[in-house]
Tab-separated table of C-alpha atoms in Angstrom:
chain	number	residue	atom	x	y	z
A	10	MET	CA	26.985	0.690	16.401
A	11	SER	CA	25.271	-2.268	18.012
A	12	VAL	CA	21.513	-2.340	18.531
A	13	MET	CA	21.878	-2.555	22.304
A	14	ILE	CA	24.171	0.465	22.448
A	15	HIS	CA	21.795	2.412	20.203
A	16	ARG	CA	18.860	1.550	22.477
A	17	LEU	CA	20.895	2.514	25.532
A	18	GLN	CA	21.566	5.928	23.987
A	19	GLN	CA	17.863	6.410	23.327
A	20	LEU	CA	16.961	5.507	26.875
A	21	LEU	CA	19.703	7.669	28.316
A	22	THR	CA	18.231	10.566	26.343
A	23	LEU	CA	14.816	9.807	27.856
A	24	LEU	CA	16.445	9.618	31.257
A	25	ALA	CA	17.954	13.068	30.759
A	26	MET	CA	14.611	14.453	29.594
A	27	LEU	CA	12.742	13.045	32.569
A	28	HIS	CA	15.581	14.097	34.893
A	29	ILE	CA	15.010	10.983	36.938
A	30	SER	CA	17.019	10.786	40.133
A	31	ALA	CA	18.882	7.627	41.081
A	32	THR	CA	17.649	7.996	44.660
A	33	ALA	CA	14.181	7.612	46.112
A	34	GLY	CA	11.801	10.573	46.256
A	35	ALA	CA	9.921	11.603	49.343
A	36	GLN	CA	6.797	9.584	48.431
A	37	GLN	CA	7.718	7.260	45.581
A	38	GLN	CA	10.852	5.619	44.338
A	39	ALA	CA	12.348	6.876	41.099
A	40	LEU	CA	12.908	4.677	38.072
A	41	SER	CA	16.366	3.216	38.030
A	42	LEU	CA	18.405	3.026	34.839
A	43	GLU	CA	17.958	-0.754	34.776
A	44	GLU	CA	14.167	-0.408	35.130
A	45	LEU	CA	14.095	2.156	32.358
A	46	MET	CA	15.795	-0.349	30.073
A	47	THR	CA	12.986	-2.875	30.671
A	48	LEU	CA	10.025	-0.686	29.696
A	49	LYS	CA	7.760	-2.241	27.066
A	50	SER	CA	6.081	-0.329	24.250
A	51	VAL	CA	3.259	-1.007	21.763
A	52	THR	CA	4.541	-0.617	18.209
A	53	ALA	CA	1.547	-1.425	15.951
A	54	VAL	CA	-2.208	-2.105	16.138
A	55	ARG	CA	-4.784	-3.823	13.901
A	56	MET	CA	-8.535	-3.653	14.477
A	57	ASN	CA	-10.331	-6.957	13.788
A	58	PRO	CA	-13.119	-7.121	11.155
A	59	ALA	CA	-15.874	-7.254	13.805
A	60	ALA	CA	-14.446	-4.136	15.505
A	61	ASP	CA	-14.484	-5.615	19.006
A	62	ARG	CA	-10.827	-6.635	19.452
A	63	ILE	CA	-7.446	-5.154	18.656
A	64	ALA	CA	-4.333	-7.158	17.855
A	65	TYR	CA	-1.058	-5.423	18.655
A	66	LEU	CA	2.682	-5.891	18.708
A	67	LEU	CA	4.423	-5.320	22.011
A	68	GLY	CA	8.099	-4.412	21.946
A	69	VAL	CA	9.926	-6.183	24.786
A	70	PRO	CA	13.563	-5.191	25.455
A	71	ARG	CA	16.127	-7.928	25.823
A	72	SER	CA	17.135	-8.846	29.362
A	73	LEU	CA	20.093	-6.829	30.625
A	74	TYR	CA	23.269	-8.800	31.336
A	75	LYS	CA	21.519	-11.999	30.174
A	76	ASP	CA	20.411	-11.890	26.527
A	77	ASP	CA	22.704	-11.451	23.567
A	78	ASP	CA	22.807	-8.046	21.864
A	79	GLY	CA	19.948	-7.395	19.446
A	80	ARG	CA	16.777	-5.477	18.740
A	81	PRO	CA	13.784	-5.823	21.111
A	82	TYR	CA	11.524	-8.833	20.751
A	83	HIS	CA	8.053	-8.174	19.357
A	84	GLU	CA	5.186	-10.239	20.753
A	85	LEU	CA	1.641	-10.630	19.416
A	86	HIS	CA	-1.193	-9.803	21.817
A	87	VAL	CA	-4.942	-9.198	21.531
A	88	VAL	CA	-6.996	-6.851	23.739
A	89	ASP	CA	-10.770	-6.434	23.898
A	90	PHE	CA	-12.552	-3.124	24.482
A	91	ASN	CA	-12.707	-3.785	28.231
A	92	GLY	CA	-8.922	-3.975	28.453
A	93	LYS	CA	-8.603	-7.755	28.790
A	94	THR	CA	-5.327	-8.749	27.137
A	95	THR	CA	-4.291	-12.180	25.866
A	96	ALA	CA	-0.780	-13.084	24.708
A	97	TYR	CA	-0.846	-15.175	21.521
A	98	VAL	CA	2.813	-15.333	20.488
A	99	SER	CA	5.342	-14.298	23.143
A	100	GLY	CA	8.877	-14.891	24.308
A	101	ALA	CA	12.120	-14.628	22.339
A	102	ILE	CA	10.535	-13.806	18.972
A	103	ASP	CA	10.587	-10.812	16.647
A	104	ILE	CA	7.320	-10.488	14.711
A	105	THR	CA	7.863	-8.040	11.850
A	106	ASP	CA	4.310	-7.672	10.521
A	107	PHE	CA	0.799	-9.034	11.138
A	108	ASP	CA	-2.854	-8.713	10.139
A	109	TRP	CA	-6.211	-10.323	10.786
A	110	ALA	CA	-7.607	-12.897	8.408
A	111	PRO	CA	-10.737	-11.411	6.765
A	112	ASP	CA	-13.034	-13.751	8.729
A	113	GLY	CA	-11.531	-12.535	12.010
A	114	GLN	CA	-10.941	-16.089	13.245
A	115	SER	CA	-7.156	-16.042	12.974
A	116	ILE	CA	-4.162	-13.719	12.758
A	117	LEU	CA	-1.408	-13.928	10.153
A	118	PHE	CA	2.101	-12.857	11.118
A	119	LEU	CA	5.696	-12.826	9.874
A	120	ALA	CA	8.611	-14.065	11.958
A	121	LYS	CA	11.727	-16.222	12.055
A	122	ARG	CA	10.675	-18.923	14.492
A	123	GLU	CA	13.578	-21.254	13.730
A	124	LYS	CA	17.023	-20.153	14.928
A	125	ASP	CA	18.709	-21.209	11.705
A	126	ALA	CA	16.079	-19.639	9.409
A	127	THR	CA	17.543	-17.526	6.608
A	128	PHE	CA	14.291	-15.680	5.880
A	129	ASN	CA	11.129	-14.936	7.808
A	130	SER	CA	8.020	-17.032	7.178
A	131	LEU	CA	4.257	-16.556	7.204
A	132	TYR	CA	2.368	-18.099	10.130
A	133	ARG	CA	-1.262	-18.287	11.208
A	134	ILE	CA	-2.606	-18.541	14.756
A	135	ALA	CA	-6.271	-19.126	15.566
A	136	LEU	CA	-8.156	-16.653	17.717
A	137	ALA	CA	-9.408	-19.646	19.705
A	138	GLY	CA	-5.785	-20.361	20.664
A	139	GLY	CA	-3.366	-23.193	20.068
A	140	GLU	CA	0.001	-23.369	18.337
A	141	ALA	CA	0.772	-21.183	15.326
A	142	GLU	CA	0.977	-23.075	12.023
A	143	LEU	CA	3.485	-22.423	9.240
A	144	VAL	CA	1.699	-21.200	6.107
A	145	PHE	CA	4.425	-20.212	3.664
A	146	THR	CA	8.159	-19.587	3.323
A	147	HIS	CA	9.349	-17.390	0.471
A	148	VAL	CA	12.659	-17.192	-1.423
A	149	ASN	CA	13.504	-13.982	0.478
A	150	ASP	CA	12.270	-11.942	3.440
A	151	ILE	CA	8.606	-10.897	3.299
A	152	SER	CA	7.186	-7.526	4.354
A	153	ASP	CA	3.865	-5.635	4.243
A	154	LEU	CA	1.481	-8.583	4.278
A	155	ARG	CA	-2.051	-7.655	3.109
A	156	PRO	CA	-4.817	-10.324	2.969
A	157	SER	CA	-7.337	-9.841	0.161
A	158	PRO	CA	-10.939	-9.046	1.214
A	159	ASP	CA	-12.127	-12.570	0.315
A	160	GLY	CA	-9.286	-14.209	2.248
A	161	LYS	CA	-8.135	-16.309	-0.696
A	162	THR	CA	-5.057	-14.309	-1.617
A	163	LEU	CA	-2.326	-12.677	0.409
A	164	ALA	CA	-0.320	-9.817	-1.059
A	165	PHE	CA	3.176	-9.096	0.221
A	166	LEU	CA	6.316	-7.262	-0.816
A	167	ALA	CA	9.647	-9.040	-1.293
A	168	ASN	CA	12.792	-9.167	-3.394
A	169	ASP	CA	13.603	-11.976	-5.792
A	170	ALA	CA	15.712	-14.870	-4.543
A	171	PRO	CA	19.342	-13.860	-3.928
A	172	PRO	CA	21.778	-14.848	-6.714
A	173	GLU	CA	22.704	-18.511	-6.349
A	174	LYS	CA	26.439	-17.876	-6.142
A	175	GLN	CA	26.191	-14.834	-3.846
A	176	THR	CA	26.828	-16.756	-0.611
A	177	GLU	CA	29.597	-18.790	-2.188
A	178	LEU	CA	31.336	-15.677	-3.532
A	179	GLU	CA	31.011	-13.881	-0.183
A	180	LYS	CA	32.853	-16.779	1.485
A	181	LYS	CA	35.657	-16.256	-1.056
A	182	GLY	CA	35.902	-12.577	-0.158
A	183	PHE	CA	33.779	-11.015	-2.909
A	184	LYS	CA	31.718	-8.626	-0.755
A	185	ALA	CA	31.895	-5.433	-2.792
A	186	VAL	CA	28.796	-3.252	-2.893
A	187	VAL	CA	28.429	-1.411	-6.195
A	188	TYR	CA	26.966	2.046	-5.603
A	189	GLU	CA	23.406	2.344	-6.986
A	190	GLU	CA	23.635	-1.088	-8.603
A	191	SER	CA	23.581	-3.564	-5.708
A	192	THR	CA	20.179	-2.611	-4.262
A	193	PRO	CA	17.620	-5.220	-5.378
A	194	ARG	CA	14.207	-4.314	-6.724
A	195	LYS	CA	11.201	-5.106	-4.540
A	196	TYR	CA	8.110	-6.713	-6.113
A	197	VAL	CA	4.461	-7.257	-5.279
A	198	TRP	CA	3.708	-10.968	-4.849
A	199	LEU	CA	0.230	-12.530	-4.718
A	200	LEU	CA	0.095	-15.728	-2.686
A	201	ASP	CA	-2.725	-18.191	-3.355
A	202	LEU	CA	-3.443	-19.442	0.164
A	203	ALA	CA	-5.016	-22.641	-1.156
A	204	ASN	CA	-2.098	-23.961	-3.221
A	205	LYS	CA	0.650	-21.938	-1.475
A	206	GLN	CA	1.971	-20.562	-4.786
A	207	ALA	CA	3.216	-16.957	-4.963
A	208	ALA	CA	3.046	-15.085	-8.299
A	209	LYS	CA	5.373	-12.128	-8.872
A	210	GLN	CA	3.709	-9.052	-10.363
A	211	GLU	CA	5.820	-7.545	-13.141
A	212	LEU	CA	5.184	-3.852	-12.512
A	213	ALA	CA	7.283	-0.960	-13.764
A	214	GLY	CA	9.181	0.049	-10.652
A	215	SER	CA	10.156	-1.003	-7.151
A	216	ALA	CA	7.280	-1.478	-4.666
A	217	LEU	CA	7.133	0.310	-1.317
A	218	ASP	CA	3.538	-0.040	-0.035
A	219	PHE	CA	0.269	-1.767	-0.914
A	220	ALA	CA	-3.519	-1.526	-0.344
A	221	TRP	CA	-6.512	-3.580	-1.592
A	222	SER	CA	-9.783	-2.126	-2.804
A	223	ALA	CA	-12.802	-3.303	-0.780
A	224	ASN	CA	-13.988	-5.734	-3.477
A	225	GLY	CA	-10.488	-7.067	-4.192
A	226	ASN	CA	-10.710	-6.391	-7.927
A	227	ARG	CA	-7.982	-3.757	-7.786
A	228	TYR	CA	-5.079	-2.836	-5.616
A	229	ALA	CA	-2.976	0.268	-5.137
A	230	VAL	CA	0.789	0.057	-4.951
A	231	ALA	CA	3.411	2.746	-4.380
A	232	LEU	CA	6.126	2.345	-7.013
A	233	ALA	CA	9.452	4.159	-7.348
A	234	PRO	CA	11.342	4.139	-10.669
A	235	THR	CA	14.271	2.324	-9.059
A	236	PRO	CA	15.023	0.812	-5.630
A	237	GLN	CA	17.477	3.618	-4.868
A	238	ILE	CA	16.868	5.664	-1.711
A	239	ASP	CA	16.416	9.030	-3.440
A	240	ASP	CA	13.843	7.622	-5.861
A	241	GLY	CA	12.030	5.960	-2.974
A	242	TYR	CA	11.805	9.266	-1.118
A	243	MET	CA	11.063	11.667	-3.946
A	244	LEU	CA	9.703	9.890	-7.031
A	245	GLN	CA	7.264	7.234	-5.845
A	246	ASP	CA	3.651	7.406	-6.992
A	247	ILE	CA	0.459	5.428	-6.349
A	248	HIS	CA	-0.472	3.063	-9.176
A	249	ILE	CA	-3.886	1.397	-9.500
A	250	VAL	CA	-3.575	-2.201	-10.741
A	251	ASP	CA	-6.149	-4.694	-12.018
A	252	ALA	CA	-5.771	-7.665	-9.655
A	253	SER	CA	-6.695	-10.353	-12.188
A	254	SER	CA	-4.513	-9.178	-15.083
A	255	GLY	CA	-1.730	-7.426	-13.173
A	256	LYS	CA	-1.979	-4.451	-15.537
A	257	ILE	CA	-1.603	-0.875	-14.310
A	258	ARG	CA	-4.806	1.078	-14.948
A	259	ASN	CA	-3.645	4.544	-13.990
A	260	GLN	CA	-1.493	6.644	-11.648
A	261	ILE	CA	-2.705	9.035	-8.977
A	262	GLY	CA	-0.007	11.649	-9.540
A	263	SER	CA	1.324	12.247	-6.034
A	264	VAL	CA	4.154	14.777	-5.737
A	265	GLY	CA	7.267	14.476	-3.570
A	266	LYS	CA	7.343	12.333	-0.438
A	267	LEU	CA	4.454	9.926	0.070
A	268	GLY	CA	2.899	8.475	3.220
A	269	ARG	CA	0.249	5.790	3.634
A	270	PHE	CA	-2.803	5.526	1.363
A	271	GLY	CA	-6.101	3.633	1.118
A	272	PHE	CA	-9.233	3.142	-0.982
A	273	SER	CA	-12.618	4.507	0.079
A	274	PRO	CA	-15.132	1.729	0.942
A	275	ASP	CA	-16.788	2.050	-2.496
A	276	GLY	CA	-13.397	2.038	-4.244
A	277	GLU	CA	-14.086	5.317	-6.049
A	278	ARG	CA	-11.370	7.343	-4.304
A	279	ILE	CA	-7.897	7.091	-2.890
A	280	ALA	CA	-6.924	9.053	0.220
A	281	TYR	CA	-3.255	9.525	0.948
A	282	ILE	CA	-0.827	11.502	3.064
A	283	GLY	CA	1.394	13.463	0.733
A	284	SER	CA	3.554	16.517	0.227
A	285	VAL	CA	2.691	20.011	-0.934
A	286	ASP	CA	5.470	19.895	-3.526
A	287	MET	CA	8.889	18.399	-4.204
A	288	HIS	CA	10.464	20.706	-1.616
A	289	ASP	CA	8.230	19.606	1.270
A	290	PRO	CA	10.541	17.903	3.839
A	291	SER	CA	7.958	15.263	4.810
A	292	PRO	CA	4.452	14.063	3.869
A	293	GLY	CA	1.895	15.693	6.154
A	294	ARG	CA	-1.104	16.804	4.050
A	295	LEU	CA	-4.273	14.705	3.687
A	296	TYR	CA	-5.315	14.424	0.029
A	297	VAL	CA	-8.071	12.602	-1.811
A	298	ALA	CA	-8.282	11.850	-5.530
A	299	SER	CA	-10.399	9.711	-7.836
A	300	SER	CA	-9.026	6.171	-8.017
A	301	SER	CA	-9.345	6.431	-11.816
A	302	GLY	CA	-7.145	9.544	-11.897
A	303	GLY	CA	-7.709	13.279	-11.685
A	304	GLU	CA	-7.054	16.342	-9.547
A	305	ARG	CA	-6.101	15.803	-5.952
A	306	ARG	CA	-7.878	17.728	-3.199
A	307	ASP	CA	-6.471	18.866	0.140
A	308	LEU	CA	-9.055	17.889	2.756
A	309	ILE	CA	-7.601	20.113	5.507
A	310	PRO	CA	-6.336	23.215	3.685
A	311	ASP	CA	-4.088	25.625	5.591
A	312	TYR	CA	-3.624	23.094	8.370
A	313	LEU	CA	-0.782	24.350	10.569
A	314	GLY	CA	0.262	20.881	11.568
A	315	HIS	CA	1.256	17.454	10.289
A	316	VAL	CA	-1.234	14.678	9.419
A	317	ASP	CA	0.119	11.336	10.647
A	318	GLY	CA	-2.684	8.891	9.891
A	319	PHE	CA	-6.254	8.413	8.666
A	320	ALA	CA	-9.053	5.858	8.305
A	321	TRP	CA	-12.134	5.944	6.081
A	322	ILE	CA	-15.434	6.215	8.025
A	323	ASP	CA	-17.685	5.882	4.972
A	324	ASP	CA	-17.551	6.731	1.268
A	325	VAL	CA	-17.304	10.480	1.861
A	326	SER	CA	-15.672	11.014	5.262
A	327	LEU	CA	-12.451	10.107	7.052
A	328	ARG	CA	-11.052	10.219	10.548
A	329	TRP	CA	-7.522	11.558	10.816
A	330	ILE	CA	-4.857	12.212	13.428
A	331	GLY	CA	-2.399	15.075	13.289
A	332	ALA	CA	0.134	16.989	15.339
A	333	ARG	CA	0.190	20.716	16.048
A	334	GLY	CA	2.915	21.850	18.404
A	335	VAL	CA	3.569	19.293	21.135
A	336	TRP	CA	0.026	17.873	21.147
A	337	THR	CA	-1.872	15.660	18.720
A	338	GLU	CA	-5.519	15.608	17.706
A	339	SER	CA	-8.119	13.394	16.064
A	340	ALA	CA	-10.921	14.797	13.900
A	341	THR	CA	-13.046	14.047	10.851
A	342	ALA	CA	-12.837	15.411	7.307
A	343	SER	CA	-15.330	15.266	4.445
A	344	ILE	CA	-14.776	15.145	0.709
A	345	ILE	CA	-18.035	17.127	0.296
A	346	ASP	CA	-17.605	20.094	2.621
A	347	THR	CA	-14.088	21.274	3.368
A	348	GLN	CA	-13.764	22.414	6.979
A	349	ALA	CA	-11.037	24.190	8.904
A	350	ALA	CA	-9.179	22.156	11.512
A	351	GLY	CA	-10.336	24.359	14.400
A	352	SER	CA	-8.333	25.407	17.423
A	353	ALA	CA	-5.093	23.639	18.263
A	354	PRO	CA	-5.175	20.835	20.856
A	355	SER	CA	-3.974	21.563	24.372
A	356	SER	CA	-4.064	18.166	26.076
A	357	GLY	CA	-4.694	14.470	25.588
A	358	PRO	CA	-2.622	11.419	24.709
A	359	ILE	CA	-0.031	11.720	21.950
A	360	LEU	CA	-1.505	9.742	19.047
A	361	ARG	CA	1.111	7.967	16.914
A	362	ALA	CA	-0.824	5.655	14.568
A	363	MET	CA	-4.352	4.425	13.907
A	364	HIS	CA	-6.137	1.515	12.214
A	365	THR	CA	-9.671	0.363	11.502
A	366	THR	CA	-11.372	-2.042	9.095
A	367	ASN	CA	-14.511	-2.011	6.978
A	368	ALA	CA	-15.143	1.666	7.756
A	369	GLN	CA	-15.918	0.885	11.413
A	370	ALA	CA	-16.725	3.663	13.870
A	371	ALA	CA	-14.232	2.282	16.402
A	372	VAL	CA	-10.590	3.048	15.674
A	373	ALA	CA	-7.505	1.437	17.218
A	374	ALA	CA	-4.621	3.775	18.000
A	375	VAL	CA	-1.104	3.772	19.414
A	376	ALA	CA	-0.562	6.584	21.904
A	377	ASP	CA	1.640	7.687	24.789
A	378	THR	CA	1.539	10.352	27.501
A	379	PRO	CA	4.114	11.876	29.865
A	380	GLN	CA	3.113	9.106	32.302
A	381	HIS	CA	3.687	6.055	30.101
A	382	PRO	CA	5.243	4.792	26.836
A	383	ARG	CA	3.123	3.796	23.838
A	384	GLU	CA	-0.024	1.783	24.596
A	385	VAL	CA	-3.201	0.685	22.788
A	386	TYR	CA	-6.013	3.250	22.758
A	387	LEU	CA	-9.580	3.142	21.446
A	388	LEU	CA	-10.990	6.140	19.566
A	389	ARG	CA	-14.722	6.751	19.114
A	390	GLU	CA	-16.424	9.790	17.645
A	391	GLY	CA	-17.493	12.240	20.345
A	392	GLN	CA	-15.729	10.324	23.141
A	393	ALA	CA	-12.422	10.769	24.908
A	394	ALA	CA	-9.631	8.422	23.854
A	395	LYS	CA	-9.740	5.264	26.010
A	396	ARG	CA	-6.572	3.496	27.096
A	397	LEU	CA	-6.868	-0.305	26.850
A	398	THR	CA	-3.447	-1.682	27.843
A	399	ASN	CA	-1.046	-1.257	30.741
A	400	SER	CA	2.239	-2.814	29.647
A	401	ASN	CA	4.360	-1.360	32.466
A	402	PRO	CA	2.578	-1.688	35.854
A	403	ILE	CA	5.793	-0.631	37.597
A	404	LEU	CA	5.192	2.972	36.510
A	405	ALA	CA	2.296	3.261	38.970
A	406	THR	CA	4.795	2.846	41.788
A	407	ARG	CA	7.452	5.216	40.442
A	408	LYS	CA	7.702	8.989	40.543
A	409	LEU	CA	8.250	10.835	37.250
A	410	ALA	CA	9.272	14.407	36.667
A	411	ARG	CA	6.588	16.931	35.674
A	412	GLN	CA	6.395	17.958	32.021
A	413	GLU	CA	5.066	21.302	30.796
A	414	ARG	CA	4.391	22.791	27.387
A	415	ILE	CA	6.095	26.160	26.857
A	416	ARG	CA	6.016	28.674	23.993
A	417	TYR	CA	8.785	30.947	22.771
A	418	LYS	CA	9.600	33.035	19.721
A	419	ALA	CA	12.430	32.115	17.401
A	420	ARG	CA	14.780	34.747	16.006
A	421	ASP	CA	12.579	35.144	12.927
A	422	GLY	CA	9.537	35.859	15.106
A	423	LEU	CA	7.848	32.489	14.570
A	424	GLU	CA	6.291	31.133	17.760
A	425	GLN	CA	7.518	27.672	18.702
A	426	GLU	CA	6.360	25.087	21.221
A	427	ALA	CA	8.557	22.854	23.344
A	428	VAL	CA	8.335	20.512	26.330
A	429	LEU	CA	10.010	21.598	29.580
A	430	ILE	CA	10.951	18.703	31.872
A	431	HIS	CA	11.056	20.006	35.422
A	432	PRO	CA	13.770	18.797	37.821
A	433	PHE	CA	12.915	15.600	39.593
A	434	GLU	CA	14.279	17.078	42.811
A	435	ARG	CA	14.999	20.774	43.225
A	436	LYS	CA	18.464	21.516	44.534
A	437	ARG	CA	19.719	24.511	46.463
A	438	GLY	CA	21.299	26.949	44.053
A	439	GLY	CA	19.228	25.749	41.089
A	440	ASN	CA	19.309	22.835	38.682
A	441	PRO	CA	21.215	22.674	35.402
A	442	LEU	CA	19.193	23.154	32.198
A	443	VAL	CA	19.617	20.383	29.632
A	444	ILE	CA	18.554	21.318	26.085
């Protein structure tokens, strides 16, 4: 199925949920199908080291009836805490990952800027502006770029170079995919930004995610025994590696599916989103363990929800976001005193992801509400979430259907929550219910 058709199906589903009429309402005009297809959405955020700006990727759909089929473009923008936004890399480009340089004076990003490029490349653009400069092109596509704390090394994940005769053989018709043998292993690579040389780390397994310690002496990497999908889902674990020697020091011992992870500012602990056991359908518990190995600890025991993200505040406390029912929440947890999560949230923006650096009090977040798609938000302790971007001004002039949280009991007696989308226009004789 083509990307454009897949996106159309997603938007048609949203259209059905919102029950948007094709005709104008009494006060405001409704969104048309074509307008719905043009809505932009923030997909990722990165707080800068000084904690006064947020870089973000903005997903921009391709122009209907004009552009060729394909996934949305992803532009690089920066917003300050007053909501002033500056576009740094925009237009017909798909940026796949990005991060701030440790000095905060530039942003590194991955993209294919040349139409005939086989693989994506690493670029740098100065915060002061100007054209982006090419930094490095690898022998394969790069993902998960992570600058070291001193800014001298860049870690990334990538496969080895494709076999030399692969392209030639494919042209001759040899395109067979051997089940559980054709998937290449993914490695950690350390790029020396001074000499532009990338060194492959020979670790036992296939890499899926990466995080530096604050001093850069160690890094944590999620490794699965093989690059196969089942191993990647069920058997990956966090390994602590000595950055200078490339030797694995120890494993954390996560169980089942694994989410994101990160060192505490002092490097003594690893926090991660993990599973209760091998049967847990998805990672949603917030754990902490010694970075040198040992028992894990659930920081929010008996939480009747799903933890989606976290950020270290200091050496002993973290800020986390989670979902209970149809709403999300943001709170703090301590490794010293375990506290209950409290009452379930009943309002607020729907928090999707968060990011901060150097244990800053300000946290960047991606969030949406029934009134708009995903935007950049700022989170501060004791303050309401603050929206910083407005990527779709047209929504202020369009009428949307009302959404309401409802509760009902399933056949087994468990109470469930759902969102009821009211009819955009009530019709005589009632409106059909779409489930």
